[in-house]
Coordinates of C-alpha atoms in Angstrom, one line a residue:
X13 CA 46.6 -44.5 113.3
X14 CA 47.7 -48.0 112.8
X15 CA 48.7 -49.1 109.6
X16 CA 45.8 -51.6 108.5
X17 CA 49.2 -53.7 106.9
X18 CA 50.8 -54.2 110.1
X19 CA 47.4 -55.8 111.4
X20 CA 47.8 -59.5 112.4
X21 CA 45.9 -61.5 109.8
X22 CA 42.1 -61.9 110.9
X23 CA 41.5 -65.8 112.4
X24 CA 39.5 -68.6 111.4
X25 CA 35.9 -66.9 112.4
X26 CA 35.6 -70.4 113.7
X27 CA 38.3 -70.0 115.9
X28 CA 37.5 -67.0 118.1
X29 CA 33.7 -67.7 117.9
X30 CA 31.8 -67.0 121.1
X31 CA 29.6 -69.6 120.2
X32 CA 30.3 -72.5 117.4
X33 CA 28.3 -76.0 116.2
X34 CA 30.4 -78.4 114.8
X35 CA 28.2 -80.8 112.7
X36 CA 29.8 -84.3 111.7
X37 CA 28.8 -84.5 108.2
X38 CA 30.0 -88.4 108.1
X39 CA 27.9 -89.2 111.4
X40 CA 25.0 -88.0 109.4
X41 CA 25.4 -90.4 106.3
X42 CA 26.9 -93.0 108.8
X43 CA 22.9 -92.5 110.6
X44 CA 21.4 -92.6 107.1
X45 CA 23.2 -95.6 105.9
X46 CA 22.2 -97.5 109.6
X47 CA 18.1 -96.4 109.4
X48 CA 18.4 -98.0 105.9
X49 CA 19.6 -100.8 107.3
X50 CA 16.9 -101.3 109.7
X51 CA 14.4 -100.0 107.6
X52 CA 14.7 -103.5 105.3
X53 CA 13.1 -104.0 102.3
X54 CA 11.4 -100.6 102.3
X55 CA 13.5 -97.2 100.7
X56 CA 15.1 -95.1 103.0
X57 CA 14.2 -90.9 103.0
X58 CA 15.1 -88.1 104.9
X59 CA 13.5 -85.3 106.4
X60 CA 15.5 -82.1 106.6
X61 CA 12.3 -79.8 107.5
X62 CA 13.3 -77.2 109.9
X63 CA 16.8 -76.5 108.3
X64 CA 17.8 -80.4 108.7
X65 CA 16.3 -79.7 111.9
X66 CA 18.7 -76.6 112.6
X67 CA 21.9 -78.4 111.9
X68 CA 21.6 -76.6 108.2
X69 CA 19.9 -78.3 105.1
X70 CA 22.5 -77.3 102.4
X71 CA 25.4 -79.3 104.2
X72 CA 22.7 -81.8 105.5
X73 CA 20.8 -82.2 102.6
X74 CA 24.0 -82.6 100.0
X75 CA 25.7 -85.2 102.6
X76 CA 22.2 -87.1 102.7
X77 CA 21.7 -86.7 98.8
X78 CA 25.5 -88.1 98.4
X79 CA 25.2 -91.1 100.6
X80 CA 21.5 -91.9 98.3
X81 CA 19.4 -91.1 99.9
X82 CA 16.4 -89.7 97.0
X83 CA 13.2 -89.2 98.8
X84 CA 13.0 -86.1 101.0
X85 CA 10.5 -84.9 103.2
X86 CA 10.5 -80.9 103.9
X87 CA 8.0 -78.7 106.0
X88 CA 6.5 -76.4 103.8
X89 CA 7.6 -75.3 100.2
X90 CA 10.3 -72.5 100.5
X91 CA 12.3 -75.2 102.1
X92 CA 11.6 -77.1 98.7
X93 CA 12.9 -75.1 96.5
X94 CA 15.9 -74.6 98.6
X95 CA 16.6 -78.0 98.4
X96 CA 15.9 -79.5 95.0
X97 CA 19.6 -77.3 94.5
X98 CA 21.6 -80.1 96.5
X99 CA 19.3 -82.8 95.8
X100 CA 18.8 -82.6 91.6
X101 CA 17.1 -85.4 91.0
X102 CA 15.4 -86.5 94.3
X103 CA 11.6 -86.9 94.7
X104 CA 10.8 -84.2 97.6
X105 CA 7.8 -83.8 99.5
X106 CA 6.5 -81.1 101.3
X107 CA 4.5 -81.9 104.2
X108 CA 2.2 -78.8 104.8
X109 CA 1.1 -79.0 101.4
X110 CA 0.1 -76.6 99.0
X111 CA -1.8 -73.5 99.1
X112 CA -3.2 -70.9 96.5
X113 CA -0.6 -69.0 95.2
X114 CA 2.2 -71.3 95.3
X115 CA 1.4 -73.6 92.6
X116 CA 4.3 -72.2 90.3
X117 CA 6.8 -72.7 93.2
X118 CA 5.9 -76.4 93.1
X119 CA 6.3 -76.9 89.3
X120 CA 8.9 -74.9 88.4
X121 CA 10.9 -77.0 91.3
X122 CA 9.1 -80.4 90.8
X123 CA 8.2 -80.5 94.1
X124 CA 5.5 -83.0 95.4
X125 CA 2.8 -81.9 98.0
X126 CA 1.4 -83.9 100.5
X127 CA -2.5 -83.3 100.3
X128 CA -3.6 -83.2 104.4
X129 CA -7.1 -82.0 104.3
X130 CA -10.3 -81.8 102.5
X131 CA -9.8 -78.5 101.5
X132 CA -6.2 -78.9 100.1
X133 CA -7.8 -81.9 98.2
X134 CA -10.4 -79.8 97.0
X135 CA -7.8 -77.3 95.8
X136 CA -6.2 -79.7 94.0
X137 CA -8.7 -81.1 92.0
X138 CA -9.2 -77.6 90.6
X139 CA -4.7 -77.2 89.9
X140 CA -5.2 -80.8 88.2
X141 CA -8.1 -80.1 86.1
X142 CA -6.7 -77.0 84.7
X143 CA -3.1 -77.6 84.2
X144 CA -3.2 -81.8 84.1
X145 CA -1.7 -84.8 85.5
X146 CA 1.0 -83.9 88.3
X147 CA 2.1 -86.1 91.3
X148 CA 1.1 -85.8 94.6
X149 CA 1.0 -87.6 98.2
X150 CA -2.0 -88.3 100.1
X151 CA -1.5 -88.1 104.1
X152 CA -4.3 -90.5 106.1
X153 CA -5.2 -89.2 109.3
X154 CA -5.4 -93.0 111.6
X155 CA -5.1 -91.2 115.0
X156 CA -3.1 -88.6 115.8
X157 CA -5.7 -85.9 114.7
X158 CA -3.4 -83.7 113.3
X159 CA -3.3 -83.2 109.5
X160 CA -4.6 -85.9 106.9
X161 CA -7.9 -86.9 105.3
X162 CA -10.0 -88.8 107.6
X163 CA -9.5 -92.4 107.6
X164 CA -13.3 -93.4 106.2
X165 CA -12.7 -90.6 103.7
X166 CA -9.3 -91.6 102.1
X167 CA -11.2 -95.0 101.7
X168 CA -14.3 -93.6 100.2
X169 CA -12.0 -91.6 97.8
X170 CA -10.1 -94.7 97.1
X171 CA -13.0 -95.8 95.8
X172 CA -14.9 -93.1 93.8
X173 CA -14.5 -94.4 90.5
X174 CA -15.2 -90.6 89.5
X175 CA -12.4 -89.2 90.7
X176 CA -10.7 -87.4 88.1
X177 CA -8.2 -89.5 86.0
X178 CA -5.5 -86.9 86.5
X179 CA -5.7 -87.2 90.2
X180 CA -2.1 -89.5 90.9
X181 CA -1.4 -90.0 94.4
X182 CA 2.5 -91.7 94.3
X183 CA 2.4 -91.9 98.1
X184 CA 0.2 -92.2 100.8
X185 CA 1.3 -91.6 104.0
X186 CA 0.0 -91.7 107.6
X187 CA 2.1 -90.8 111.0
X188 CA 2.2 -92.6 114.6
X189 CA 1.7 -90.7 117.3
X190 CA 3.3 -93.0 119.8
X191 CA 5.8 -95.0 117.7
X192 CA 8.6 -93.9 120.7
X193 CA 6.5 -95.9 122.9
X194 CA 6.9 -99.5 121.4
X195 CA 4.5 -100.8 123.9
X196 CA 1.9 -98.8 123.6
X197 CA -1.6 -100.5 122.1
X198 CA -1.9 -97.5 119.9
X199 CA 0.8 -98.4 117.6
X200 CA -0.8 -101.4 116.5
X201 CA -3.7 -100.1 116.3
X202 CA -2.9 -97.2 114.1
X203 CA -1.1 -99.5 111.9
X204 CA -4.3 -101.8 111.4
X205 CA -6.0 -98.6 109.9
X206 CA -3.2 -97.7 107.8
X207 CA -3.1 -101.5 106.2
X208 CA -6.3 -100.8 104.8
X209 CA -5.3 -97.4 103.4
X210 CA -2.5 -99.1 101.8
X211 CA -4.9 -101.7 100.4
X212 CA -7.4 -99.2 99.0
X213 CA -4.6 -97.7 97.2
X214 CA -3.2 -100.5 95.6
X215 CA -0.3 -99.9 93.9
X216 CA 0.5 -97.0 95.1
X217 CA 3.8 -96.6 97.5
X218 CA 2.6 -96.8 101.3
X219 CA 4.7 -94.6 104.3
X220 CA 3.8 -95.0 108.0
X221 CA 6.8 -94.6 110.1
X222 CA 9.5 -91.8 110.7
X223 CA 12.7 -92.7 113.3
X224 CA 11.1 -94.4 115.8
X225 CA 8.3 -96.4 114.0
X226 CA 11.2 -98.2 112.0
X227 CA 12.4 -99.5 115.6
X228 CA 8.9 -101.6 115.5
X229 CA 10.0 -103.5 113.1
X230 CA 9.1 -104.4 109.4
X231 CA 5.6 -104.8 109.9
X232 CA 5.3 -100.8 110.0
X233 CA 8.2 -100.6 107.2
X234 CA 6.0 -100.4 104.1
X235 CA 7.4 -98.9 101.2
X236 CA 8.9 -96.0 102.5
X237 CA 10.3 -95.2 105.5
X238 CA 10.6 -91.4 106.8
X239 CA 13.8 -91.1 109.3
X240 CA 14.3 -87.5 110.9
X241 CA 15.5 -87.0 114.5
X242 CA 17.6 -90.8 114.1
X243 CA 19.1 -89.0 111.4
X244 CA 20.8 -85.9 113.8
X245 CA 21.9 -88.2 116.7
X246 CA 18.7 -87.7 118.7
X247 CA 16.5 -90.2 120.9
X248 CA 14.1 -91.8 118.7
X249 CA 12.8 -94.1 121.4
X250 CA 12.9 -93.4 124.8
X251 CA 15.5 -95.0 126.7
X252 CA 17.2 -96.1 123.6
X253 CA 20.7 -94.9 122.9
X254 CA 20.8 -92.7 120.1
X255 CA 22.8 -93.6 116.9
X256 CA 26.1 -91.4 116.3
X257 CA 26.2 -87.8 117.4
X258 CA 26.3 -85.6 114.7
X259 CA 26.3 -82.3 116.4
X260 CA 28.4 -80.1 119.2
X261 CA 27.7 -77.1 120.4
X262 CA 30.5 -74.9 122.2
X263 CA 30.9 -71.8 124.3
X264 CA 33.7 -69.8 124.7
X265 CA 34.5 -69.1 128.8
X266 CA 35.2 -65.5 128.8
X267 CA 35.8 -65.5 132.9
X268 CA 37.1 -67.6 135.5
X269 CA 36.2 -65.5 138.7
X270 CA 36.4 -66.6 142.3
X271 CA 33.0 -66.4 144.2
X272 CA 32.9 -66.5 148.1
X273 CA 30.9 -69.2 150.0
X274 CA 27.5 -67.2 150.9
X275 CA 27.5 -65.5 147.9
X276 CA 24.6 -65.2 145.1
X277 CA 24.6 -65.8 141.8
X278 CA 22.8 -64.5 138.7
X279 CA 19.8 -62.7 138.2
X280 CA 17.3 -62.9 141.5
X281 CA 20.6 -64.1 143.6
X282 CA 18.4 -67.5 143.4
X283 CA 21.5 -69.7 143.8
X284 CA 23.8 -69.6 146.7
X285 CA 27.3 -70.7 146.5
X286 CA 27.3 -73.3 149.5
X287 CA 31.4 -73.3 149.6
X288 CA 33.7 -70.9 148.2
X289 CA 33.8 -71.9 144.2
X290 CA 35.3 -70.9 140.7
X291 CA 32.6 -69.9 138.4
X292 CA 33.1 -70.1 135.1
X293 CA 30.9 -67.5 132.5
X294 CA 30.4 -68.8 128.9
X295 CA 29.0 -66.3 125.9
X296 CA 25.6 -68.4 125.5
X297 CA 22.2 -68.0 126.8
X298 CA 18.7 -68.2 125.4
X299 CA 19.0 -66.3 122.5
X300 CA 21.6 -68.9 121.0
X301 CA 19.1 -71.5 122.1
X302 CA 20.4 -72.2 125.1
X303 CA 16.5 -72.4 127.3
X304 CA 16.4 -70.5 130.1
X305 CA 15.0 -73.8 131.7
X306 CA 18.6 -75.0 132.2
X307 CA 19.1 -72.9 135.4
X308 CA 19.9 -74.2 137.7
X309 CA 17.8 -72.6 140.0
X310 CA 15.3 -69.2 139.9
X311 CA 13.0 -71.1 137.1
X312 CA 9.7 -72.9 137.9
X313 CA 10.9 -75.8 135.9
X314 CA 13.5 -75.7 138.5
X315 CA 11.1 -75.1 141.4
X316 CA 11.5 -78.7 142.6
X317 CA 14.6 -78.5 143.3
X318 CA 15.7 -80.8 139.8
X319 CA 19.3 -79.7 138.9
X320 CA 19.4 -77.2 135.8
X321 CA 21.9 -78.5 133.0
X322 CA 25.3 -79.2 132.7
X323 CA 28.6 -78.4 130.5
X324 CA 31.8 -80.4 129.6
X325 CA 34.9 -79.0 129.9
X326 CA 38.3 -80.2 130.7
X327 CA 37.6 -84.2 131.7
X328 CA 34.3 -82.9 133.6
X329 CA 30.7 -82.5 133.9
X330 CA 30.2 -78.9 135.2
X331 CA 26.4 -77.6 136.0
X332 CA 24.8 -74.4 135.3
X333 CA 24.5 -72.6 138.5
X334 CA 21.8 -69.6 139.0
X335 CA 20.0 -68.5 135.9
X336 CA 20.9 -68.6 132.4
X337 CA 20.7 -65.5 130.4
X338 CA 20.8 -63.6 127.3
X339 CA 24.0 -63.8 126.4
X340 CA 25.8 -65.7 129.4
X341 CA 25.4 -69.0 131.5
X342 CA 27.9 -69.6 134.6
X343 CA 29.4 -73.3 135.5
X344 CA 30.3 -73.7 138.4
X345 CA 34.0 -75.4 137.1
X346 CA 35.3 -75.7 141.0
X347 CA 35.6 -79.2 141.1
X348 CA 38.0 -79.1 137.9
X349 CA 42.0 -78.7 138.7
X350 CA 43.0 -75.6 139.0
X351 CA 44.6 -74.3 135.7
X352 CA 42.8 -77.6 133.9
X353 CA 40.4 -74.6 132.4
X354 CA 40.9 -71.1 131.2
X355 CA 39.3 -68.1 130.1
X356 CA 38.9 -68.4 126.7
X357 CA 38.7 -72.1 126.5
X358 CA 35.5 -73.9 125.2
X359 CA 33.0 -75.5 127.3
X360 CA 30.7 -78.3 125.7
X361 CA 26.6 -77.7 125.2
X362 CA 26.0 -80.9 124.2
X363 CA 27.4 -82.9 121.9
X364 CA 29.9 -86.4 122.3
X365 CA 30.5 -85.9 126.1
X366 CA 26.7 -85.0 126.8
X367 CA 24.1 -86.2 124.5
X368 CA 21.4 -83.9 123.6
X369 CA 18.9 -85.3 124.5
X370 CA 20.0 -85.6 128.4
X371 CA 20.7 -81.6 127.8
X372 CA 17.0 -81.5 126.6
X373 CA 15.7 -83.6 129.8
X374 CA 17.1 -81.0 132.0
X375 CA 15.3 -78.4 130.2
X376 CA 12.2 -80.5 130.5
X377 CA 11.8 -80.6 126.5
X378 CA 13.4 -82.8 124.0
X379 CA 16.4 -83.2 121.7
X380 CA 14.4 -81.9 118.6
X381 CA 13.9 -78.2 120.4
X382 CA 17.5 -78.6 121.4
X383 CA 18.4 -78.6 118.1
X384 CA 16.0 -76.8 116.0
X385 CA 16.3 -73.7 118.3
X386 CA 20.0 -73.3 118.2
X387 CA 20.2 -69.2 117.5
X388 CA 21.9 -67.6 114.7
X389 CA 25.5 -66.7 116.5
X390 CA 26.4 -70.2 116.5
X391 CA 29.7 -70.0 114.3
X392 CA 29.4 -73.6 112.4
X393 CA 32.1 -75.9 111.0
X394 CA 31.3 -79.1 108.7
X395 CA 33.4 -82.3 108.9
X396 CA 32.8 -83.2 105.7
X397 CA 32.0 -87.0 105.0
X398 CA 34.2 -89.5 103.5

């Protein structure tokens, strides 16, 4: 039996992961600080829904707090109450708003819910009038048909001098669908609806655009502005570079095998090597998040004939060849000196060598399911901000 002393010491889990996500904590506030910039006159948020959209809203949500940001916007509550820890004195919003039941979770961790539908408004009337005055946020429906009060309806409520006194919107809020289209007619339109929700309510803080509608300019800047996907190093407008990457995903190689011209590879031998090539297989797949759409061939996203993804490793761009799975994906790293890459050296996902977002585009989705799917094996390391 071997003496559990004479054991080498165990590594930095970091170290020897088979998959890892290194988030840049100082890109993050460097993104903040920049929407904030842009965003003018108007007070900067930032949404962190979807575990700072899966980059991890402790780290995220401290780094955001510490570089001042204090208006947040979550998804629904339990990500509230997660974060009023690492935000203490911040004004946060939950989106989904509230339901029966969760009442106490909301007071007990000051939480604010956006109100999105007759019903929840209903249901509020009833919290206010039993337990008294508490904040809320009113989201306006102006065109996307996805949560809100009607627009005619927010302005007849704005108006009903018998609305109960209690009843103390401190935001109203609407959302563009198109804002990552800046030409699109749309935009100005849904902003023309939203001027006269922010009129109705005067006196009350006004919100309209998240990370691409504060591209439009200050026109749609109001009071608040909501940045999310800017925030992470994603696209916020097609076409437009992002701002700094803030996360890189990693795989460890665990082979470099030689492969035969006229051979098949992966499952459904839907790719055939057209010269003889070094292939080399990485520990990631689909259940780290890795889509099974960035095959390179044996997918029907892939039926055209579009190339699958790509890694980074060594100085080069390396694509996926045949179809990724589980737990593996195979580069084909021929083109890259021999003895420039290794078993057990990393290849890169995405991150400063290949934006996300261009990762996404050959998965045909975008940089948000990129990184809001990442599994749970990733092994992460913070670069903490200065």
């Amino acid at each position: 039996m071997i003496d559990a002393d004479e054991m080498p010491e165990l590594p930095d889990p970091f170290d020897i992961a088979p998959v890892r996500l290194t988030v840049d904590l100082s890109a993050l506030a460097e993104n903040w600080r920049d929407m904030a910039k842009r965003s003018g006159s108007a007070r900067t948020a930032a949404v962190v829904k979807a575990d700072a959209y899966g980059l991890g809203l402790e780290d995220c949500g401290t780094t955001l707090y510490e570089a001042g940001a204090r208006d947040f916007f979550v998804a629904v509550v339990q990500e509230g109450v997660t974060l009023r820890a690492y935000a203490p004195d911040a004004r946060i919003f939950v989106l989904s708003g509230i339901w029966p039941g969760q009442e106490r979770m909301f007071f007990e961790n000051d939480l604010v819910p956006v109100i999105a539908s007759e019903e929840q408004l209903a249901f509020w009337m009833g919290v206010i009038a039993e337990l008294g005055d508490y904040p809320c946020a009113l989201q306006v429906d102006t065109g996307f048909n996805r949560l809100g009060l009607p627009l005619q309806d927010a302005l007849a409520l704005a108006e009903d001098v018998s609305r109960p006194a209690s009843f103390s919107p401190v935001l109203v809020l609407s959302h563009l669908h198109s804002g990552d289209a800046p030409s699109a007619p749309s935009n100005k339109a849904q902003l023309e609806s939203f001027r006269q929700v922010s009129a109705a309510f005067e006196g009350i803080e006004s919100s309209l655009s998240a990370s691409a509608g504060i591209f439009l300019g200050p026109d749609y800047h109001f009071d608040l502005t909501r940045p999310g996907i800017a925030l992470y190093g994603g696209e916020a407008v097609g076409g437009m570079k992002p701002l700094r990457p803030v996360a890189t995903a990693a795989a460890r190689i665990v082979q470099i095998r030689e492969a035969a011209a006229g051979g098949t590879v992966s499952y459904g031998a839907t790719y055939q090597l057209a010269r003889p090539s070094r292939l080399a297989i990485a520990s990631v797949g689909y259940a780290d998040g890795y889509l099974r759409s960035l095959s390179g061939s044996g997918v029907p996203l892939r039926a055209g004939g579009t190339a699958g993804g790509y890694g980074y490793v060594a100085g080069h761009r390396v694509p996926v060849v045949g179809r990724v799975t589980m737990d593996l994906t195979i580069f084909d790293v021929t083109d890259v000196p021999e003895g420039a890459v290794n078993a057990g050296d990393y290849v890169e996902l995405f991150g400063p060598n290949i934006p996300v977002d261009d990762v996404a585009r050959a998965a045909g989705t975008i940089g948000y399911e990129m990184l809001t799917g990442l599994g749970l094996r990733h092994e992460r390391r913070y670069l903490e901000a200065e």
